[in-house]
PDB file of C-alpha atoms in Angstrom:
ATOM      1  CA  MET A 161     111.224-188.247  89.098  1.00 49.00           C
ATOM      2  CA  GLU A 162     110.451-191.291  86.976  1.00 52.00           C
ATOM      3  CA  GLU A 163     106.840-192.333  86.402  1.00 54.00           C
ATOM      4  CA  ARG A 164     107.225-195.484  88.511  1.00 54.00           C
ATOM      5  CA  ARG A 165     108.790-193.460  91.308  1.00 49.00           C
ATOM      6  CA  GLY A 166     105.752-191.206  91.134  1.00 50.00           C
ATOM      7  CA  GLY A 167     103.680-194.306  91.793  1.00 53.00           C
ATOM      8  CA  SER A 168     105.470-194.886  95.102  1.00 55.00           C
ATOM      9  CA  THR A 169     105.336-191.203  96.032  1.00 63.00           C
ATOM     10  CA  ASN A 170     101.591-190.860  95.491  1.00 72.00           C
ATOM     11  CA  PRO A 171     100.602-193.199  98.366  1.00 74.00           C
ATOM     12  CA  LEU A 172     102.812-191.166 100.698  1.00 77.00           C
ATOM     13  CA  SER A 173     101.221-187.885  99.658  1.00 77.00           C
ATOM     14  CA  SER A 174      97.737-189.415  99.914  1.00 78.00           C
ATOM     15  CA  GLU A 175      98.558-190.684 103.404  1.00 81.00           C
ATOM     16  CA  CYS A 176      99.527-187.166 104.464  1.00 78.00           C
ATOM     17  CA  VAL A 177      96.265-185.816 103.058  1.00 81.00           C
ATOM     18  CA  MET A 178      94.199-188.478 104.853  1.00 82.00           C
ATOM     19  CA  MET A 179      95.803-187.529 108.167  1.00 81.00           C
ATOM     20  CA  SER A 180      93.775-184.324 107.826  1.00 82.00           C
ATOM     21  CA  ALA A 181      96.416-182.443 109.758  1.00 79.00           C
ATOM     22  CA  PRO A 182      95.224-178.951 110.713  1.00 81.00           C
ATOM     23  CA  ILE A 183      97.062-176.062 109.091  1.00 75.00           C
ATOM     24  CA  LYS A 184      98.778-173.838 111.624  1.00 74.00           C
ATOM     25  CA  ARG A 185      99.399-170.239 110.635  1.00 72.00           C
ATOM     26  CA  VAL A 186     102.113-168.433 112.541  1.00 71.00           C
ATOM     27  CA  GLU A 187     103.215-164.832 112.285  1.00 74.00           C
ATOM     28  CA  THR A 188     106.395-164.078 114.169  1.00 74.00           C
ATOM     29  CA  PRO A 189     109.326-161.666 113.965  1.00 76.00           C
ATOM     30  CA  HIS A 190     112.318-162.845 111.980  1.00 70.00           C
ATOM     31  CA  GLU A 191     114.624-163.017 114.984  1.00 73.00           C
ATOM     32  CA  VAL A 192     112.124-165.146 116.937  1.00 75.00           C
ATOM     33  CA  ALA A 193     111.521-167.525 114.036  1.00 70.00           C
ATOM     34  CA  HIS A 194     115.195-168.472 114.080  1.00 70.00           C
ATOM     35  CA  THR A 195     114.709-170.011 117.518  1.00 73.00           C
ATOM     36  CA  TYR A 196     112.183-172.595 116.237  1.00 69.00           C
ATOM     37  CA  SER A 197     113.665-176.010 115.523  1.00 62.00           C
ATOM     38  CA  GLY A 198     112.746-177.896 112.344  1.00 64.00           C
ATOM     39  CA  TRP A 199     112.011-174.748 110.329  1.00 63.00           C
ATOM     40  CA  LEU A 200     113.637-174.154 106.954  1.00 60.00           C
ATOM     41  CA  PHE A 201     114.797-170.599 106.295  1.00 59.00           C
ATOM     42  CA  LEU A 202     115.296-169.460 102.725  1.00 57.00           C
ATOM     43  CA  PHE A 203     116.248-165.879 103.579  1.00 54.00           C
ATOM     44  CA  LYS A 204     119.425-166.096 105.649  1.00 56.00           C
ATOM     45  CA  ASN A 205     120.417-162.438 105.439  1.00 57.00           C
ATOM     46  CA  CYS A 206     116.965-160.885 105.656  1.00 54.00           C
ATOM     47  CA  THR A 207     117.021-157.809 107.922  1.00 54.00           C
ATOM     48  CA  SER A 208     113.797-156.130 106.819  1.00 54.00           C
ATOM     49  CA  ASN A 209     110.609-156.446 108.890  1.00 53.00           C
ATOM     50  CA  ALA A 210     108.574-156.117 105.679  1.00 48.00           C
ATOM     51  CA  LEU A 211     108.676-159.882 105.123  1.00 46.00           C
ATOM     52  CA  ALA A 212     105.374-161.028 106.588  1.00 44.00           C
ATOM     53  CA  LYS A 213     104.573-164.343 104.917  1.00 46.00           C
ATOM     54  CA  PHE A 214     106.152-167.361 103.305  1.00 48.00           C
ATOM     55  CA  CYS A 215     103.574-169.430 101.389  1.00 50.00           C
ATOM     56  CA  GLY A 216     103.931-173.192 101.526  1.00 52.00           C
ATOM     57  CA  GLY A 217     101.211-173.694  98.941  1.00 55.00           C
ATOM     58  CA  THR A 218      98.485-174.957 101.306  1.00 61.00           C
ATOM     59  CA  HIS A 219      95.333-172.835 101.389  1.00 74.00           C
ATOM     60  CA  VAL A 220      92.966-175.076 103.330  1.00 80.00           C
ATOM     61  CA  ASP A 221      92.112-175.422 106.995  1.00 82.00           C
ATOM     62  CA  ALA A 222      93.316-179.045 107.072  1.00 83.00           C
ATOM     63  CA  THR A 223      95.088-181.348 104.610  1.00 80.00           C
ATOM     64  CA  GLY A 224      92.013-183.583 104.465  1.00 84.00           C
ATOM     65  CA  ASN A 225      90.150-180.843 102.565  1.00 83.00           C
ATOM     66  CA  ILE A 226      92.435-181.468  99.593  1.00 83.00           C
ATOM     67  CA  GLY A 227      90.795-184.812  98.780  1.00 85.00           C
ATOM     68  CA  MET A 228      92.384-187.235  96.320  1.00 86.00           C
ATOM     69  CA  MET A 229      95.830-186.286  95.082  1.00 85.00           C
ATOM     70  CA  LYS A 230      97.870-187.429  92.050  1.00 88.00           C
ATOM     71  CA  ILE A 231     101.420-186.284  91.334  1.00 86.00           C
ATOM     72  CA  MET A 232     101.683-185.665  87.588  1.00 87.00           C
ATOM     73  CA  SER A 233     105.185-184.381  86.890  1.00 86.00           C
ATOM     74  CA  GLU A 234     108.322-182.773  88.187  1.00 84.00           C
ATOM     75  CA  SER A 235     110.851-180.387  86.704  1.00 86.00           C
ATOM     76  CA  SER A 236     113.987-178.488  87.585  1.00 85.00           C
ATOM     77  CA  VAL A 237     113.568-174.985  89.001  1.00 80.00           C
ATOM     78  CA  ALA A 238     117.173-174.379  90.025  1.00 82.00           C
ATOM     79  CA  ALA A 239     120.259-176.330  91.022  1.00 85.00           C
ATOM     80  CA  GLY A 240     119.163-178.879  93.607  1.00 81.00           C
ATOM     81  CA  VAL A 241     115.546-177.644  93.543  1.00 82.00           C
ATOM     82  CA  ARG A 242     112.696-179.590  91.898  1.00 83.00           C
ATOM     83  CA  ARG A 243     109.153-178.481  91.136  1.00 85.00           C
ATOM     84  CA  ILE A 244     106.490-181.150  91.689  1.00 84.00           C
ATOM     85  CA  GLU A 245     103.096-180.672  90.022  1.00 87.00           C
ATOM     86  CA  ALA A 246      99.951-182.503  91.117  1.00 87.00           C
ATOM     87  CA  ILE A 247      96.188-182.514  90.665  1.00 89.00           C
ATOM     88  CA  THR A 248      93.600-182.903  93.416  1.00 87.00           C
ATOM     89  CA  GLY A 249      89.932-183.545  94.045  1.00 87.00           C
ATOM     90  CA  GLU A 250      87.632-183.720  91.027  1.00 90.00           C
ATOM     91  CA  LYS A 251      90.533-183.455  88.574  1.00 93.00           C
ATOM     92  CA  VAL A 252      91.946-186.710  89.949  1.00 91.00           C
ATOM     93  CA  GLU A 253      88.579-188.417  89.429  1.00 92.00           C
ATOM     94  CA  ASN A 254      88.476-187.136  85.831  1.00 95.00           C
ATOM     95  CA  PHE A 255      92.047-188.335  85.293  1.00 94.00           C
ATOM     96  CA  TRP A 256      91.327-191.885  86.440  1.00 93.00           C
ATOM     97  CA  ASP A 257      88.051-191.955  84.478  1.00 95.00           C
ATOM     98  CA  ALA A 258      90.037-191.110  81.333  1.00 96.00           C
ATOM     99  CA  VAL A 259      92.631-193.783  82.165  1.00 94.00           C
ATOM    100  CA  GLN A 260      89.893-196.380  82.641  1.00 95.00           C
ATOM    101  CA  ASP A 261      88.206-195.405  79.361  1.00 96.00           C
ATOM    102  CA  THR A 262      91.528-195.746  77.540  1.00 95.00           C
ATOM    103  CA  PHE A 263      92.127-199.136  79.157  1.00 94.00           C
ATOM    104  CA  ILE A 264      88.669-200.357  78.100  1.00 94.00           C
ATOM    105  CA  ASP A 265      89.258-199.146  74.528  1.00 95.00           C
ATOM    106  CA  LEU A 266      92.619-200.918  74.392  1.00 94.00           C
ATOM    107  CA  LYS A 267      91.141-204.170  75.673  1.00 94.00           C
ATOM    108  CA  SER A 268      88.457-203.905  73.012  1.00 94.00           C
ATOM    109  CA  LEU A 269      91.130-203.524  70.316  1.00 93.00           C
ATOM    110  CA  PHE A 270      92.755-206.716  71.593  1.00 92.00           C
ATOM    111  CA  ASN A 271      89.493-208.701  71.739  1.00 91.00           C
ATOM    112  CA  ASN A 272      89.045-208.090  75.486  1.00 91.00           C
ATOM    113  CA  THR A 273      92.049-210.221  76.358  1.00 91.00           C
ATOM    114  CA  PRO A 274      92.415-210.880  80.103  1.00 91.00           C
ATOM    115  CA  ASP A 275      96.155-210.101  79.912  1.00 93.00           C
ATOM    116  CA  LEU A 276      96.431-206.869  77.939  1.00 93.00           C
ATOM    117  CA  LYS A 277     100.123-206.363  78.670  1.00 93.00           C
ATOM    118  CA  ALA A 278     101.080-209.795  77.315  1.00 94.00           C
ATOM    119  CA  SER A 279      98.926-209.290  74.214  1.00 94.00           C
ATOM    120  CA  ILE A 280     100.520-205.931  73.430  1.00 94.00           C
ATOM    121  CA  ARG A 281     104.006-207.385  73.898  1.00 95.00           C
ATOM    122  CA  ARG A 282     103.136-210.290  71.578  1.00 95.00           C
ATOM    123  CA  TYR A 283     101.824-207.941  68.881  1.00 94.00           C
ATOM    124  CA  ILE A 284     104.968-205.804  69.144  1.00 95.00           C
ATOM    125  CA  GLU A 285     107.177-208.871  68.738  1.00 96.00           C
ATOM    126  CA  GLU A 286     105.114-210.070  65.760  1.00 95.00           C
ATOM    127  CA  ASN A 287     105.309-206.603  64.204  1.00 95.00           C
ATOM    128  CA  ASP A 288     109.090-206.526  64.649  1.00 95.00           C
ATOM    129  CA  GLY A 289     109.293-209.923  62.982  1.00 96.00           C
ATOM    130  CA  LEU A 290     107.204-208.769  60.020  1.00 95.00           C
ATOM    131  CA  LYS A 291     109.336-205.641  59.671  1.00 94.00           C
ATOM    132  CA  LYS A 292     112.438-207.808  59.499  1.00 94.00           C
ATOM    133  CA  GLN A 293     110.852-209.994  56.815  1.00 94.00           C
ATOM    134  CA  ILE A 294     109.912-206.914  54.779  1.00 92.00           C
ATOM    135  CA  GLU A 295     113.426-205.489  55.123  1.00 91.00           C
ATOM    136  CA  ASP A 296     114.933-208.782  53.963  1.00 92.00           C
ATOM    137  CA  PHE A 297     112.513-208.903  51.013  1.00 92.00           C
ATOM    138  CA  ILE A 298     113.377-205.331  50.000  1.00 89.00           C
ATOM    139  CA  LYS A 299     117.112-206.065  50.191  1.00 90.00           C
ATOM    140  CA  GLU A 300     116.648-209.183  48.072  1.00 92.00           C
ATOM    141  CA  ARG A 301     114.606-207.251  45.517  1.00 90.00           C
ATOM    142  CA  GLN A 302     117.246-204.515  45.415  1.00 91.00           C
ATOM    143  CA  SER A 303     119.943-207.114  44.821  1.00 92.00           C
ATOM    144  CA  VAL A 304     118.003-208.677  41.936  1.00 93.00           C
ATOM    145  CA  LEU A 305     117.313-205.275  40.348  1.00 93.00           C
ATOM    146  CA  LYS A 306     120.937-204.183  40.711  1.00 94.00           C
ATOM    147  CA  GLN A 307     122.166-207.345  39.001  1.00 94.00           C
ATOM    148  CA  ARG A 308     119.689-206.819  36.180  1.00 93.00           C
ATOM    149  CA  LEU A 309     120.928-203.271  35.700  1.00 94.00           C
ATOM    150  CA  LEU A 310     124.546-204.459  35.642  1.00 93.00           C
ATOM    151  CA  ASN A 311     123.628-206.960  32.925  1.00 92.00           C
ATOM    152  CA  ASP A 312     121.973-204.205  30.866  1.00 91.00           C
ATOM    153  CA  ILE A 313     124.828-201.665  30.923  1.00 94.00           C
ATOM    154  CA  GLN A 314     125.114-199.691  27.689  1.00 93.00           C
ATOM    155  CA  GLU A 315     128.609-198.360  27.044  1.00 93.00           C
ATOM    156  CA  THR A 316     128.914-195.182  24.991  1.00 91.00           C
ATOM    157  CA  SER A 317     132.284-193.518  24.356  1.00 90.00           C
ATOM    158  CA  GLY A 318     133.687-195.414  27.315  1.00 93.00           C
ATOM    159  CA  ILE A 319     130.888-194.259  29.643  1.00 96.00           C
ATOM    160  CA  LYS A 320     128.876-197.012  31.330  1.00 96.00           C
ATOM    161  CA  VAL A 321     125.265-195.836  31.088  1.00 96.00           C
ATOM    162  CA  ILE A 322     122.715-197.455  33.382  1.00 96.00           C
ATOM    163  CA  LYS A 323     119.138-196.250  33.077  1.00 94.00           C
ATOM    164  CA  PHE A 324     115.960-197.507  34.654  1.00 92.00           C
ATOM    165  CA  CYS A 325     112.257-196.657  34.958  1.00 94.00           C
ATOM    166  CA  GLY A 326     109.812-198.424  37.247  1.00 91.00           C
ATOM    167  CA  ARG A 327     107.787-198.510  40.446  1.00 92.00           C
ATOM    168  CA  VAL A 328     110.494-198.618  43.080  1.00 91.00           C
ATOM    169  CA  SER A 329     110.837-196.597  46.262  1.00 92.00           C
ATOM    170  CA  SER A 330     113.222-193.665  46.060  1.00 92.00           C
ATOM    171  CA  GLU A 331     115.115-195.100  49.047  1.00 93.00           C
ATOM    172  CA  SER A 332     115.730-198.358  47.167  1.00 93.00           C
ATOM    173  CA  VAL A 333     116.913-196.466  44.087  1.00 95.00           C
ATOM    174  CA  LYS A 334     119.304-194.444  46.244  1.00 95.00           C
ATOM    175  CA  ASN A 335     120.711-197.606  47.838  1.00 94.00           C
ATOM    176  CA  ILE A 336     121.220-199.237  44.441  1.00 95.00           C
ATOM    177  CA  ALA A 337     122.852-196.091  43.049  1.00 96.00           C
ATOM    178  CA  PHE A 338     125.428-195.959  45.839  1.00 96.00           C
ATOM    179  CA  GLN A 339     126.092-199.693  45.567  1.00 95.00           C
ATOM    180  CA  LEU A 340     126.751-199.305  41.845  1.00 95.00           C
ATOM    181  CA  ARG A 341     129.038-196.351  42.500  1.00 95.00           C
ATOM    182  CA  GLY A 342     131.030-198.513  44.880  1.00 94.00           C
ATOM    183  CA  GLU A 343     131.389-201.281  42.290  1.00 94.00           C
ATOM    184  CA  ILE A 344     131.926-199.160  39.166  1.00 94.00           C
ATOM    185  CA  ILE A 345     134.680-196.748  40.156  1.00 92.00           C
ATOM    186  CA  GLU A 346     135.036-194.940  36.821  1.00 94.00           C
ATOM    187  CA  ASN A 347     132.749-193.791  33.999  1.00 96.00           C
ATOM    188  CA  LEU A 348     129.487-194.588  35.814  1.00 97.00           C
ATOM    189  CA  PHE A 349     126.449-192.704  34.560  1.00 98.00           C
ATOM    190  CA  PHE A 350     123.322-193.858  36.400  1.00 97.00           C
ATOM    191  CA  VAL A 351     119.899-192.311  35.847  1.00 97.00           C
ATOM    192  CA  ALA A 352     116.610-193.667  37.178  1.00 96.00           C
ATOM    193  CA  GLY A 353     112.999-192.638  36.940  1.00 96.00           C
ATOM    194  CA  SER A 354     111.044-194.190  39.785  1.00 95.00           C
ATOM    195  CA  ILE A 355     107.473-193.931  41.028  1.00 94.00           C
ATOM    196  CA  ASP A 356     107.249-193.718  44.796  1.00 91.00           C
ATOM    197  CA  ALA A 357     103.818-193.415  46.473  1.00 89.00           C
ATOM    198  CA  GLY A 358     102.373-192.330  43.135  1.00 91.00           C
ATOM    199  CA  LYS A 359     104.905-189.523  42.657  1.00 94.00           C
ATOM    200  CA  PRO A 360     107.678-189.433  40.023  1.00 96.00           C
ATOM    201  CA  VAL A 361     111.278-189.222  41.248  1.00 96.00           C
ATOM    202  CA  LEU A 362     114.354-188.613  39.106  1.00 97.00           C
ATOM    203  CA  THR A 363     117.746-189.833  40.374  1.00 97.00           C
ATOM    204  CA  VAL A 364     121.221-189.317  38.901  1.00 97.00           C
ATOM    205  CA  MET A 365     124.526-190.766  40.139  1.00 97.00           C
ATOM    206  CA  LEU A 366     127.923-190.057  38.554  1.00 97.00           C
ATOM    207  CA  SER A 367     131.406-191.420  39.177  1.00 96.00           C
ATOM    208  CA  ASP A 368     134.047-188.961  40.373  1.00 96.00           C
ATOM    209  CA  ASN A 369     135.983-188.928  37.109  1.00 96.00           C
ATOM    210  CA  LEU A 370     132.873-187.825  35.169  1.00 97.00           C
ATOM    211  CA  VAL A 371     132.342-185.032  37.686  1.00 96.00           C
ATOM    212  CA  ALA A 372     135.974-184.029  37.210  1.00 96.00           C
ATOM    213  CA  LYS A 373     135.290-183.781  33.463  1.00 94.00           C
ATOM    214  CA  GLY A 374     132.526-181.241  34.075  1.00 95.00           C
ATOM    215  CA  MET A 375     129.341-183.285  34.507  1.00 96.00           C
ATOM    216  CA  ASN A 376     127.052-182.162  37.323  1.00 97.00           C
ATOM    217  CA  ALA A 377     124.204-184.376  38.553  1.00 97.00           C
ATOM    218  CA  GLY A 378     122.470-181.455  40.269  1.00 95.00           C
ATOM    219  CA  LYS A 379     122.295-179.387  37.080  1.00 95.00           C
ATOM    220  CA  LEU A 380     121.172-182.352  34.976  1.00 96.00           C
ATOM    221  CA  VAL A 381     118.361-183.213  37.388  1.00 96.00           C
ATOM    222  CA  LYS A 382     117.203-179.629  37.775  1.00 94.00           C
ATOM    223  CA  GLU A 383     116.736-179.157  34.038  1.00 95.00           C
ATOM    224  CA  ALA A 384     115.202-182.575  33.289  1.00 96.00           C
ATOM    225  CA  ALA A 385     112.782-182.309  36.241  1.00 95.00           C
ATOM    226  CA  LYS A 386     110.772-179.750  34.269  1.00 95.00           C
ATOM    227  CA  LEU A 387     109.355-182.653  32.253  1.00 96.00           C
ATOM    228  CA  ILE A 388     107.762-184.109  35.406  1.00 96.00           C
ATOM    229  CA  HIS A 389     106.601-180.674  36.590  1.00 95.00           C
ATOM    230  CA  GLY A 390     109.012-180.728  39.481  1.00 92.00           C
ATOM    231  CA  GLY A 391     112.355-179.586  40.737  1.00 89.00           C
ATOM    232  CA  GLY A 392     115.296-180.690  42.771  1.00 89.00           C
ATOM    233  CA  GLY A 393     119.051-180.831  42.917  1.00 88.00           C
ATOM    234  CA  GLY A 394     121.899-182.095  44.998  1.00 93.00           C
ATOM    235  CA  GLN A 395     125.620-182.666  44.786  1.00 95.00           C
ATOM    236  CA  PRO A 396     127.684-182.850  41.591  1.00 96.00           C
ATOM    237  CA  HIS A 397     127.900-186.656  41.898  1.00 97.00           C
ATOM    238  CA  PHE A 398     124.377-187.382  43.226  1.00 97.00           C
ATOM    239  CA  ALA A 399     121.070-185.567  42.875  1.00 97.00           C
ATOM    240  CA  THR A 400     117.333-186.210  42.954  1.00 96.00           C
ATOM    241  CA  ALA A 401     114.177-184.401  41.909  1.00 96.00           C
ATOM    242  CA  GLY A 402     110.524-184.979  42.642  1.00 94.00           C
ATOM    243  CA  GLY A 403     107.587-184.029  40.484  1.00 94.00           C
ATOM    244  CA  LYS A 404     103.872-184.320  39.814  1.00 94.00           C
ATOM    245  CA  GLU A 405     103.645-185.661  36.253  1.00 93.00           C
ATOM    246  CA  VAL A 406     104.333-189.400  36.098  1.00 94.00           C
ATOM    247  CA  ASP A 407     103.767-189.529  32.338  1.00 94.00           C
ATOM    248  CA  GLY A 408     106.854-187.406  31.755  1.00 95.00           C
ATOM    249  CA  LEU A 409     109.215-189.690  33.647  1.00 96.00           C
ATOM    250  CA  VAL A 410     110.604-191.654  30.672  1.00 96.00           C
ATOM    251  CA  ALA A 411     111.187-188.431  28.753  1.00 96.00           C
ATOM    252  CA  ALA A 412     112.941-186.948  31.785  1.00 96.00           C
ATOM    253  CA  VAL A 413     115.337-189.906  31.976  1.00 96.00           C
ATOM    254  CA  ASP A 414     116.159-189.544  28.275  1.00 96.00           C
ATOM    255  CA  LYS A 415     116.575-185.784  28.756  1.00 96.00           C
ATOM    256  CA  VAL A 416     119.245-186.335  31.414  1.00 96.00           C
ATOM    257  CA  ILE A 417     121.261-188.467  28.983  1.00 95.00           C
ATOM    258  CA  GLU A 418     120.767-185.906  26.215  1.00 95.00           C
ATOM    259  CA  LEU A 419     121.897-183.006  28.421  1.00 95.00           C
ATOM    260  CA  ALA A 420     125.002-184.969  29.397  1.00 94.00           C
ATOM    261  CA  GLY A 421     125.886-185.259  25.715  1.00 91.00           C
ATOM    262  CA  ILE A 422     126.059-189.023  25.769  1.00 86.00           C
TER     263      ILE A 422
END
């Protein structure tokens, strides 16, 4: 049952409560009960006389004694059978008091706007727009940084070494690394030391032919990460490590190159 459907069901249940219909208790033999029309029998093959009561969940003299009623949820009990849960009386009052308090707090956050729904929708749309601007800015910054790194390639023994240290998110470094791997098919050796949220991160990306020659990004990162008081690993062609000591980041980048024998 969807929440909006619950809204249409609640008036119906409240109407039944307000009718204050008296509760009728009937005790009758099983064979006689079958003669009553409109009764639902859940025990078709029951032959024992020990069955004395089937509880419908109403323990008041009349439905009006229940007071206010609010359906809260429903769930599946068995195939074709649903369990509906509700609160009544004082608990309903407490529920609506809490809802009203939340509504007042929300209106206060939005400068007591007369149309809270429209204000929230407008803020969501503005937030989505700002997110898009930030994403575009990050992509542009990544593109600029990648081009700078391509311009600064140092080639040693045929290996294209790209190294970098700076305050860049680890996600941006990862994106740049994979972009470079797609552009430089062979002899790519990329190592970056980045600072993300104040923490040092070491990243290594290798082309497949260097991996085939025995280089392993995971092993290189694991050993060099000791200089930033951290650890990590990954795949032979791509690995990362996080640490605690930012001051050791430059040394860690140089250590990766040293361990690779470049």
